[in-house]
């Protein structure tokens, strides 16, 4: 799993945000997805962890982020993949499995969908490494984005 790379900073950031915006059911779901996005996570795992129905989980995510479970999961995986692409030399098959995608084609398709580039092009165009603490959330615009 790649969570060792980014989980400590993410937890620290979320603790600060929790104090500012208040902890709620949405955060419980989002944090669990973020912490486990590089595993073979599925909606049933989140249902079991949170004791919410799948409909409730999707409603919470749509209300907070305007996206559903699968899209949040894929966006998170792509963001972790991007950090790994820009900082390490993995072959794409290995990278796909490390971030939780079933195969390289799924990784590339989602990379293009959310970043409008391929992992190879992204690595070539990268001017500086993207480190884990760069993964920040912008909930006011209801999307997940990088910030340095």
CSV table of N, CA and C in Angstrom, one decimal:
chain,number,residue,atom,x,y,z
A,1,UNK,N,0.8,-1.2,0.0
A,1,UNK,CA,0.0,0.0,0.0
A,1,UNK,C,0.9,1.2,0.0
A,2,UNK,N,0.4,2.3,-0.6
A,2,UNK,CA,1.1,3.6,-0.7
A,2,UNK,C,0.7,4.6,0.4
A,3,UNK,N,-0.3,4.2,1.3
A,3,UNK,CA,-0.8,5.1,2.2
A,3,UNK,C,0.3,5.6,3.2
A,4,UNK,N,1.3,4.9,3.4
A,4,UNK,CA,2.4,5.4,4.3
A,4,UNK,C,3.0,6.7,3.8
A,5,UNK,N,2.9,6.9,2.6
A,5,UNK,CA,3.6,8.1,2.0
A,5,UNK,C,2.8,9.4,2.4
A,6,UNK,N,1.5,9.3,2.4
A,6,UNK,CA,0.7,10.6,2.6
A,6,UNK,C,-0.2,10.6,3.7
A,7,UNK,N,-0.5,9.5,4.4
A,7,UNK,CA,-1.5,9.4,5.5
A,7,UNK,C,-1.2,10.3,6.7
A,8,UNK,N,0.1,10.4,7.2
A,8,UNK,CA,0.3,11.3,8.3
A,8,UNK,C,0.0,12.7,8.1
A,9,UNK,N,0.4,13.3,7.0
A,9,UNK,CA,0.2,14.7,6.7
A,9,UNK,C,-1.3,14.9,6.5
A,10,UNK,N,-2.0,14.0,5.8
A,10,UNK,CA,-3.4,14.1,5.5
A,10,UNK,C,-4.2,14.1,6.8
A,11,UNK,N,-3.8,13.2,7.8
A,11,UNK,CA,-4.5,13.1,9.1
A,11,UNK,C,-4.3,14.4,9.8
A,12,UNK,N,-3.1,15.0,9.8
A,12,UNK,CA,-2.8,16.2,10.5
A,12,UNK,C,-3.7,17.4,9.9
A,13,UNK,N,-3.7,17.4,8.6
A,13,UNK,CA,-4.5,18.4,7.9
A,13,UNK,C,-6.0,18.3,8.2
A,14,UNK,N,-6.5,17.1,8.2
A,14,UNK,CA,-7.9,16.8,8.5
A,14,UNK,C,-8.3,17.2,9.9
A,15,UNK,N,-7.3,17.0,10.9
A,15,UNK,CA,-7.6,17.4,12.3
A,15,UNK,C,-7.8,18.9,12.4
A,16,UNK,N,-7.0,19.7,11.6
A,16,UNK,CA,-7.2,21.1,11.6
A,16,UNK,C,-8.5,21.5,11.0
A,17,UNK,N,-8.8,20.9,9.9
A,17,UNK,CA,-10.1,21.2,9.2
A,17,UNK,C,-11.3,20.7,10.1
A,18,UNK,N,-11.1,19.6,10.8
A,18,UNK,CA,-12.2,19.2,11.6
A,18,UNK,C,-12.5,20.2,12.7
A,19,UNK,N,-11.5,20.9,13.2
A,19,UNK,CA,-11.8,21.9,14.3
A,19,UNK,C,-12.4,23.1,13.6
A,20,UNK,N,-12.1,23.4,12.4
A,20,UNK,CA,-12.7,24.6,11.8
A,20,UNK,C,-14.1,24.4,11.3
A,21,UNK,N,-14.4,23.2,10.7
A,21,UNK,CA,-15.7,23.1,10.1
A,21,UNK,C,-16.6,22.1,10.8
A,22,UNK,N,-16.1,21.4,11.8
A,22,UNK,CA,-16.9,20.5,12.6
A,22,UNK,C,-17.0,19.1,11.9
A,23,UNK,N,-16.9,18.1,12.7
A,23,UNK,CA,-16.9,16.7,12.2
A,23,UNK,C,-18.4,16.4,12.0
A,24,UNK,N,-18.6,15.7,10.9
A,24,UNK,CA,-20.0,15.2,10.6
A,24,UNK,C,-19.9,13.9,9.8
A,25,UNK,N,-21.1,13.3,9.5
A,25,UNK,CA,-21.1,12.1,8.8
A,25,UNK,C,-20.4,12.1,7.5
A,26,UNK,N,-20.4,13.2,6.8
A,26,UNK,CA,-19.7,13.3,5.5
A,26,UNK,C,-18.2,13.1,5.7
A,27,UNK,N,-17.7,13.8,6.7
A,27,UNK,CA,-16.3,13.7,7.0
A,27,UNK,C,-15.9,12.2,7.3
A,28,UNK,N,-16.7,11.5,8.0
A,28,UNK,CA,-16.4,10.1,8.4
A,28,UNK,C,-16.2,9.3,7.1
A,29,UNK,N,-17.2,9.5,6.2
A,29,UNK,CA,-17.1,8.7,4.9
A,29,UNK,C,-15.9,9.2,4.1
A,30,UNK,N,-15.7,10.5,4.0
A,30,UNK,CA,-14.6,11.0,3.1
A,30,UNK,C,-13.2,10.5,3.7
A,31,UNK,N,-13.1,10.6,5.0
A,31,UNK,CA,-11.8,10.2,5.6
A,31,UNK,C,-11.5,8.8,5.4
A,32,UNK,N,-12.5,8.0,5.6
A,32,UNK,CA,-12.4,6.5,5.4
A,32,UNK,C,-12.0,6.2,3.9
A,33,UNK,N,-12.6,6.9,3.0
A,33,UNK,CA,-12.3,6.6,1.6
A,33,UNK,C,-10.8,7.1,1.3
A,34,UNK,N,-10.4,8.3,1.8
A,34,UNK,CA,-9.1,8.8,1.6
A,34,UNK,C,-8.0,7.8,2.2
A,35,UNK,N,-8.3,7.3,3.4
A,35,UNK,CA,-7.3,6.5,4.0
A,35,UNK,C,-7.2,5.1,3.3
A,36,UNK,N,-8.2,4.7,2.6
A,36,UNK,CA,-8.2,3.3,2.0
A,36,UNK,C,-8.3,3.3,0.5
A,37,UNK,N,-8.1,4.5,-0.1
A,37,UNK,CA,-8.3,4.5,-1.6
A,37,UNK,C,-7.4,3.7,-2.4
A,38,UNK,N,-6.2,3.3,-1.8
A,38,UNK,CA,-5.2,2.5,-2.6
A,38,UNK,C,-5.4,1.0,-2.3
A,39,UNK,N,-6.5,0.7,-1.7
A,39,UNK,CA,-6.8,-0.7,-1.5
A,39,UNK,C,-7.9,-1.1,-2.5
A,40,UNK,N,-8.3,-2.3,-2.4
A,40,UNK,CA,-9.4,-2.7,-3.3
A,40,UNK,C,-10.8,-2.3,-2.6
A,41,UNK,N,-10.9,-1.1,-2.3
A,41,UNK,CA,-12.0,-0.5,-1.6
A,41,UNK,C,-13.3,-0.5,-2.5
A,42,UNK,N,-14.4,-0.9,-2.0
A,42,UNK,CA,-15.6,-0.9,-2.7
A,42,UNK,C,-16.7,-0.2,-1.7
A,43,UNK,N,-17.8,0.1,-2.3
A,43,UNK,CA,-18.9,0.7,-1.5
A,43,UNK,C,-19.3,-0.1,-0.3
A,44,UNK,N,-19.4,-1.4,-0.5
A,44,UNK,CA,-19.8,-2.3,0.6
A,44,UNK,C,-18.8,-2.2,1.8
A,45,UNK,N,-17.5,-2.0,1.6
A,45,UNK,CA,-16.6,-1.8,2.7
A,45,UNK,C,-16.9,-0.5,3.4
A,46,UNK,N,-17.3,0.5,2.7
A,46,UNK,CA,-17.6,1.8,3.3
A,46,UNK,C,-18.9,1.7,4.1
A,47,UNK,N,-19.9,0.9,3.6
A,47,UNK,CA,-21.1,0.7,4.2
A,47,UNK,C,-20.9,-0.1,5.6
A,48,UNK,N,-20.0,-1.1,5.5
A,48,UNK,CA,-19.7,-1.8,6.7
A,48,UNK,C,-19.0,-0.9,7.8
A,49,UNK,N,-18.0,-0.1,7.3
A,49,UNK,CA,-17.3,0.7,8.2
A,49,UNK,C,-18.2,1.8,8.9
A,50,UNK,N,-19.0,2.4,8.1
A,50,UNK,CA,-19.8,3.6,8.6
A,50,UNK,C,-21.2,3.2,9.1
A,51,UNK,N,-21.7,2.1,8.8
A,51,UNK,CA,-23.0,1.6,9.1
A,51,UNK,C,-24.1,2.5,8.4
A,52,UNK,N,-23.7,3.1,7.3
A,52,UNK,CA,-24.7,3.9,6.5
A,52,UNK,C,-25.0,3.0,5.3
A,53,UNK,N,-26.2,3.2,4.7
A,53,UNK,CA,-26.6,2.5,3.5
A,53,UNK,C,-25.8,3.1,2.4
A,54,UNK,N,-25.7,2.4,1.3
A,54,UNK,CA,-25.0,2.9,0.1
A,54,UNK,C,-25.7,4.1,-0.5
A,55,UNK,N,-27.0,4.2,-0.4
A,55,UNK,CA,-27.7,5.4,-0.8
A,55,UNK,C,-27.3,6.6,0.1
A,56,UNK,N,-27.2,6.4,1.4
A,56,UNK,CA,-26.9,7.5,2.3
A,56,UNK,C,-25.5,7.9,2.1
A,57,UNK,N,-24.5,7.0,1.8
A,57,UNK,CA,-23.1,7.4,1.5
A,57,UNK,C,-23.1,8.3,0.3
A,58,UNK,N,-23.8,7.8,-0.8
A,58,UNK,CA,-23.7,8.6,-2.0
A,58,UNK,C,-24.4,10.0,-1.8
A,59,UNK,N,-25.5,10.0,-1.0
A,59,UNK,CA,-26.1,11.3,-0.8
A,59,UNK,C,-25.2,12.3,0.0
A,60,UNK,N,-24.5,11.7,1.0
A,60,UNK,CA,-23.6,12.5,1.8
A,60,UNK,C,-22.5,13.1,0.9
A,61,UNK,N,-21.9,12.3,0.0
A,61,UNK,CA,-20.9,12.7,-0.9
A,61,UNK,C,-21.4,13.7,-1.9
A,62,UNK,N,-22.6,13.5,-2.4
A,62,UNK,CA,-23.2,14.4,-3.4
A,62,UNK,C,-23.5,15.8,-2.7
A,63,UNK,N,-23.9,15.7,-1.5
A,63,UNK,CA,-24.2,17.0,-0.8
A,63,UNK,C,-23.0,17.8,-0.5
A,64,UNK,N,-21.9,17.1,-0.1
A,64,UNK,CA,-20.6,17.7,0.3
A,64,UNK,C,-19.7,18.1,-0.9
A,65,UNK,N,-19.6,17.1,-1.9
A,65,UNK,CA,-18.6,17.3,-2.9
A,65,UNK,C,-19.2,17.3,-4.3
A,66,UNK,N,-20.5,17.0,-4.4
A,66,UNK,CA,-21.2,17.0,-5.7
A,66,UNK,C,-20.7,15.8,-6.6
A,67,UNK,N,-20.2,14.8,-6.0
A,67,UNK,CA,-19.7,13.6,-6.7
A,67,UNK,C,-20.1,12.4,-5.9
A,68,UNK,N,-20.2,11.2,-6.5
A,68,UNK,CA,-20.5,10.0,-5.8
A,68,UNK,C,-19.3,9.2,-5.4
A,69,UNK,N,-19.5,8.1,-4.8
A,69,UNK,CA,-18.4,7.2,-4.2
A,69,UNK,C,-17.4,6.9,-5.3
A,70,UNK,N,-17.8,6.3,-6.4
A,70,UNK,CA,-16.8,5.8,-7.4
A,70,UNK,C,-15.9,7.0,-7.9
A,71,UNK,N,-16.6,8.1,-8.2
A,71,UNK,CA,-15.8,9.2,-8.7
A,71,UNK,C,-14.8,9.7,-7.6
A,72,UNK,N,-15.2,9.9,-6.4
A,72,UNK,CA,-14.3,10.3,-5.3
A,72,UNK,C,-13.1,9.3,-5.2
A,73,UNK,N,-13.4,8.0,-5.2
A,73,UNK,CA,-12.4,7.0,-5.1
A,73,UNK,C,-11.4,7.1,-6.3
A,74,UNK,N,-11.9,7.2,-7.5
A,74,UNK,CA,-11.0,7.3,-8.6
A,74,UNK,C,-10.2,8.6,-8.6
A,75,UNK,N,-10.8,9.7,-8.2
A,75,UNK,CA,-10.0,10.9,-8.1
A,75,UNK,C,-8.9,10.8,-7.1
A,76,UNK,N,-9.2,10.2,-6.0
A,76,UNK,CA,-8.2,10.0,-4.9
A,76,UNK,C,-7.1,9.2,-5.5
A,77,UNK,N,-7.4,8.1,-6.1
A,77,UNK,CA,-6.4,7.2,-6.7
A,77,UNK,C,-5.5,7.9,-7.7
A,78,UNK,N,-6.1,8.7,-8.5
A,78,UNK,CA,-5.4,9.4,-9.5
A,78,UNK,C,-4.4,10.4,-8.9
A,79,UNK,N,-4.9,11.1,-7.8
A,79,UNK,CA,-4.0,12.1,-7.1
A,79,UNK,C,-2.8,11.4,-6.5
A,80,UNK,N,-3.0,10.2,-5.9
A,80,UNK,CA,-1.9,9.5,-5.3
A,80,UNK,C,-1.0,9.0,-6.4
A,81,UNK,N,-1.6,8.5,-7.5
A,81,UNK,CA,-0.8,8.1,-8.7
A,81,UNK,C,0.1,9.3,-9.2
A,82,UNK,N,-0.5,10.4,-9.3
A,82,UNK,CA,0.2,11.6,-9.7
A,82,UNK,C,1.4,11.9,-8.9
A,83,UNK,N,1.2,11.8,-7.6
A,83,UNK,CA,2.4,12.1,-6.7
A,83,UNK,C,3.5,11.0,-6.9
A,84,UNK,N,3.1,9.8,-7.1
A,84,UNK,CA,4.0,8.7,-7.3
A,84,UNK,C,4.7,8.9,-8.7
A,85,UNK,N,4.0,9.3,-9.7
A,85,UNK,CA,4.5,9.5,-11.0
A,85,UNK,C,5.6,10.6,-11.0
A,86,UNK,N,5.3,11.6,-10.3
A,86,UNK,CA,6.2,12.8,-10.2
A,86,UNK,C,7.4,12.6,-9.3
A,87,UNK,N,7.4,11.6,-8.4
A,87,UNK,CA,8.4,11.5,-7.4
A,87,UNK,C,9.2,10.1,-7.5
A,88,UNK,N,8.6,9.2,-8.2
A,88,UNK,CA,9.3,7.8,-8.3
A,88,UNK,C,9.2,7.3,-9.7
A,89,UNK,N,9.9,6.2,-9.9
A,89,UNK,CA,10.0,5.6,-11.2
A,89,UNK,C,9.3,4.2,-11.1
A,90,UNK,N,8.0,4.2,-11.3
A,90,UNK,CA,7.3,2.9,-11.3
A,90,UNK,C,6.9,2.6,-12.8
A,91,UNK,N,6.8,1.3,-13.2
A,91,UNK,CA,6.2,1.1,-14.4
A,91,UNK,C,4.7,1.2,-14.2
A,92,UNK,N,4.0,1.5,-15.3
A,92,UNK,CA,2.5,1.8,-15.1
A,92,UNK,C,1.7,0.7,-14.6
A,93,UNK,N,2.1,-0.6,-14.9
A,93,UNK,CA,1.3,-1.7,-14.4
A,93,UNK,C,1.5,-1.8,-12.9
A,94,UNK,N,2.7,-1.6,-12.4
A,94,UNK,CA,2.9,-1.6,-11.0
A,94,UNK,C,2.2,-0.5,-10.3
A,95,UNK,N,2.3,0.7,-10.9
A,95,UNK,CA,1.7,1.9,-10.4
A,95,UNK,C,0.2,1.7,-10.2
A,96,UNK,N,-0.4,1.2,-11.3
A,96,UNK,CA,-1.9,0.9,-11.3
A,96,UNK,C,-2.3,0.1,-10.1
A,97,UNK,N,-1.6,-1.0,-9.8
A,97,UNK,CA,-1.9,-1.9,-8.7
A,97,UNK,C,-1.6,-1.2,-7.4
A,98,UNK,N,-0.6,-0.4,-7.3
A,98,UNK,CA,-0.2,0.3,-6.0
A,98,UNK,C,-1.3,1.2,-5.6
A,99,UNK,N,-2.0,1.9,-6.5
A,99,UNK,CA,-3.0,2.9,-6.2
A,99,UNK,C,-4.4,2.3,-6.2
A,100,UNK,N,-4.5,1.0,-6.5
A,100,UNK,CA,-5.9,0.4,-6.3
A,100,UNK,C,-6.6,0.2,-7.6
A,101,UNK,N,-6.1,0.6,-8.8
A,101,UNK,CA,-6.7,0.3,-10.0
A,101,UNK,C,-6.5,-1.2,-10.4
A,102,UNK,N,-7.4,-1.7,-11.2
A,102,UNK,CA,-7.3,-3.2,-11.5
A,102,UNK,C,-6.3,-3.4,-12.6
A,103,UNK,N,-6.0,-2.4,-13.5
A,103,UNK,CA,-5.1,-2.6,-14.6
A,103,UNK,C,-4.6,-1.2,-15.1
A,104,UNK,N,-3.6,-1.2,-15.9
A,104,UNK,CA,-3.0,0.0,-16.4
A,104,UNK,C,-3.9,0.8,-17.3
A,105,UNK,N,-4.8,0.1,-18.0
A,105,UNK,CA,-5.8,0.9,-18.9
A,105,UNK,C,-6.7,1.7,-18.0
A,106,UNK,N,-7.1,1.2,-16.9
A,106,UNK,CA,-8.0,1.9,-16.0
A,106,UNK,C,-7.3,3.1,-15.4
A,107,UNK,N,-6.0,2.9,-15.0
A,107,UNK,CA,-5.2,4.0,-14.5
A,107,UNK,C,-5.1,5.1,-15.6
A,108,UNK,N,-4.7,4.8,-16.8
A,108,UNK,CA,-4.5,5.8,-17.8
A,108,UNK,C,-5.8,6.5,-18.2
A,109,UNK,N,-6.9,5.8,-18.3
A,109,UNK,CA,-8.2,6.4,-18.6
A,109,UNK,C,-8.6,7.4,-17.5
A,110,UNK,N,-8.5,7.0,-16.3
A,110,UNK,CA,-8.8,7.9,-15.2
A,110,UNK,C,-7.9,9.1,-15.1
A,111,UNK,N,-6.6,8.9,-15.3
A,111,UNK,CA,-5.6,9.9,-15.3
A,111,UNK,C,-5.9,11.0,-16.3
A,112,UNK,N,-6.3,10.5,-17.5
A,112,UNK,CA,-6.7,11.5,-18.6
A,112,UNK,C,-8.0,12.2,-18.2
A,113,UNK,N,-8.9,11.5,-17.7
A,113,UNK,CA,-10.2,12.1,-17.3
A,113,UNK,C,-10.1,13.2,-16.3
A,114,UNK,N,-9.3,13.0,-15.3
A,114,UNK,CA,-9.2,14.0,-14.2
A,114,UNK,C,-8.0,15.0,-14.3
A,115,UNK,N,-7.0,14.6,-15.1
A,115,UNK,CA,-5.8,15.5,-15.2
A,115,UNK,C,-5.6,16.0,-16.6
A,116,UNK,N,-6.3,15.5,-17.6
A,116,UNK,CA,-6.2,15.9,-19.0
A,116,UNK,C,-4.8,15.6,-19.5
A,117,UNK,N,-4.2,14.6,-19.0
A,117,UNK,CA,-2.8,14.2,-19.5
A,117,UNK,C,-2.6,12.7,-19.2
A,118,UNK,N,-1.6,12.2,-19.7
A,118,UNK,CA,-1.2,10.8,-19.4
A,118,UNK,C,-0.1,10.8,-18.3
A,119,UNK,N,0.1,9.7,-17.6
A,119,UNK,CA,1.2,9.7,-16.6
A,119,UNK,C,2.5,10.1,-17.2
A,120,UNK,N,2.8,9.5,-18.4
A,120,UNK,CA,4.1,9.8,-19.1
A,120,UNK,C,4.3,11.3,-19.4
A,121,UNK,N,3.2,11.9,-20.0
A,121,UNK,CA,3.3,13.3,-20.3
A,121,UNK,C,3.4,14.2,-19.0
A,122,UNK,N,2.7,13.8,-18.0
A,122,UNK,CA,2.7,14.5,-16.7
A,122,UNK,C,4.1,14.5,-16.1
A,123,UNK,N,4.8,13.3,-16.1
A,123,UNK,CA,6.1,13.2,-15.6
A,123,UNK,C,7.1,14.1,-16.4
A,124,UNK,N,7.0,14.1,-17.7
A,124,UNK,CA,7.9,14.9,-18.5
A,124,UNK,C,7.7,16.4,-18.3
A,125,UNK,N,6.4,16.8,-18.1
A,125,UNK,CA,6.1,18.2,-17.9
A,125,UNK,C,6.3,18.7,-16.5
A,126,UNK,N,6.5,17.8,-15.6
A,126,UNK,CA,6.6,18.2,-14.2
A,126,UNK,C,7.8,19.1,-13.9
A,127,UNK,N,7.7,20.2,-13.3
A,127,UNK,CA,8.8,21.1,-13.0
A,127,UNK,C,9.3,20.9,-11.6
A,128,UNK,N,8.5,20.3,-10.7
A,128,UNK,CA,9.0,20.1,-9.4
A,128,UNK,C,8.2,18.9,-8.9
A,129,UNK,N,8.7,18.2,-7.9
A,129,UNK,CA,8.0,17.1,-7.3
A,129,UNK,C,6.7,17.5,-6.6
A,130,UNK,N,5.8,16.6,-6.6
A,130,UNK,CA,4.5,16.9,-5.9
A,130,UNK,C,4.5,16.0,-4.7
A,131,UNK,N,4.6,16.6,-3.5
A,131,UNK,CA,4.7,15.9,-2.3
A,131,UNK,C,3.4,15.7,-1.6
A,132,UNK,N,3.3,14.7,-0.7
A,132,UNK,CA,2.0,14.4,-0.1
A,132,UNK,C,1.2,15.5,0.5
A,133,UNK,N,1.9,16.4,1.2
A,133,UNK,CA,1.2,17.5,1.8
A,133,UNK,C,0.6,18.5,0.8
A,134,UNK,N,0.8,18.3,-0.5
A,134,UNK,CA,0.2,19.1,-1.5
A,134,UNK,C,-1.2,18.7,-1.8
A,135,UNK,N,-1.7,17.5,-1.2
A,135,UNK,CA,-3.0,17.1,-1.4
A,135,UNK,C,-3.9,17.8,-0.4
A,136,UNK,N,-4.6,18.8,-0.9
A,136,UNK,CA,-5.5,19.6,-0.1
A,136,UNK,C,-6.9,19.6,-0.8
A,137,UNK,N,-7.9,19.9,0.0
A,137,UNK,CA,-9.2,19.9,-0.5
A,137,UNK,C,-9.8,21.2,-0.5
A,138,UNK,N,-10.6,21.5,-1.5
A,138,UNK,CA,-11.3,22.7,-1.7
A,138,UNK,C,-12.8,22.4,-1.8
A,139,UNK,N,-13.4,22.5,-0.6
A,139,UNK,CA,-14.8,22.1,-0.6
A,139,UNK,C,-15.8,23.2,-1.0
A,140,UNK,N,-15.3,24.4,-1.0
A,140,UNK,CA,-16.1,25.6,-1.4
A,140,UNK,C,-16.5,25.5,-2.8
A,141,UNK,N,-15.6,24.9,-3.6
A,141,UNK,CA,-15.9,24.8,-5.1
A,141,UNK,C,-16.4,23.4,-5.4
A,142,UNK,N,-16.6,22.6,-4.3
A,142,UNK,CA,-17.0,21.2,-4.5
A,142,UNK,C,-16.2,20.3,-5.4
A,143,UNK,N,-14.9,20.5,-5.3
A,143,UNK,CA,-14.0,19.6,-6.0
A,143,UNK,C,-12.7,19.4,-5.3
A,144,UNK,N,-12.0,18.4,-5.7
A,144,UNK,CA,-10.7,18.1,-5.0
A,144,UNK,C,-9.6,18.6,-5.9
A,145,UNK,N,-8.7,19.3,-5.3
A,145,UNK,CA,-7.6,19.9,-6.1
A,145,UNK,C,-6.3,19.8,-5.4
A,146,UNK,N,-5.2,20.0,-6.2
A,146,UNK,CA,-3.9,20.1,-5.7
A,146,UNK,C,-3.6,21.6,-5.3
A,147,UNK,N,-2.8,21.8,-4.3
A,147,UNK,CA,-2.4,23.1,-4.0
A,147,UNK,C,-1.0,23.0,-3.5
A,148,UNK,N,-0.1,23.9,-3.9
A,148,UNK,CA,1.3,23.9,-3.4
A,148,UNK,C,1.5,25.1,-2.5
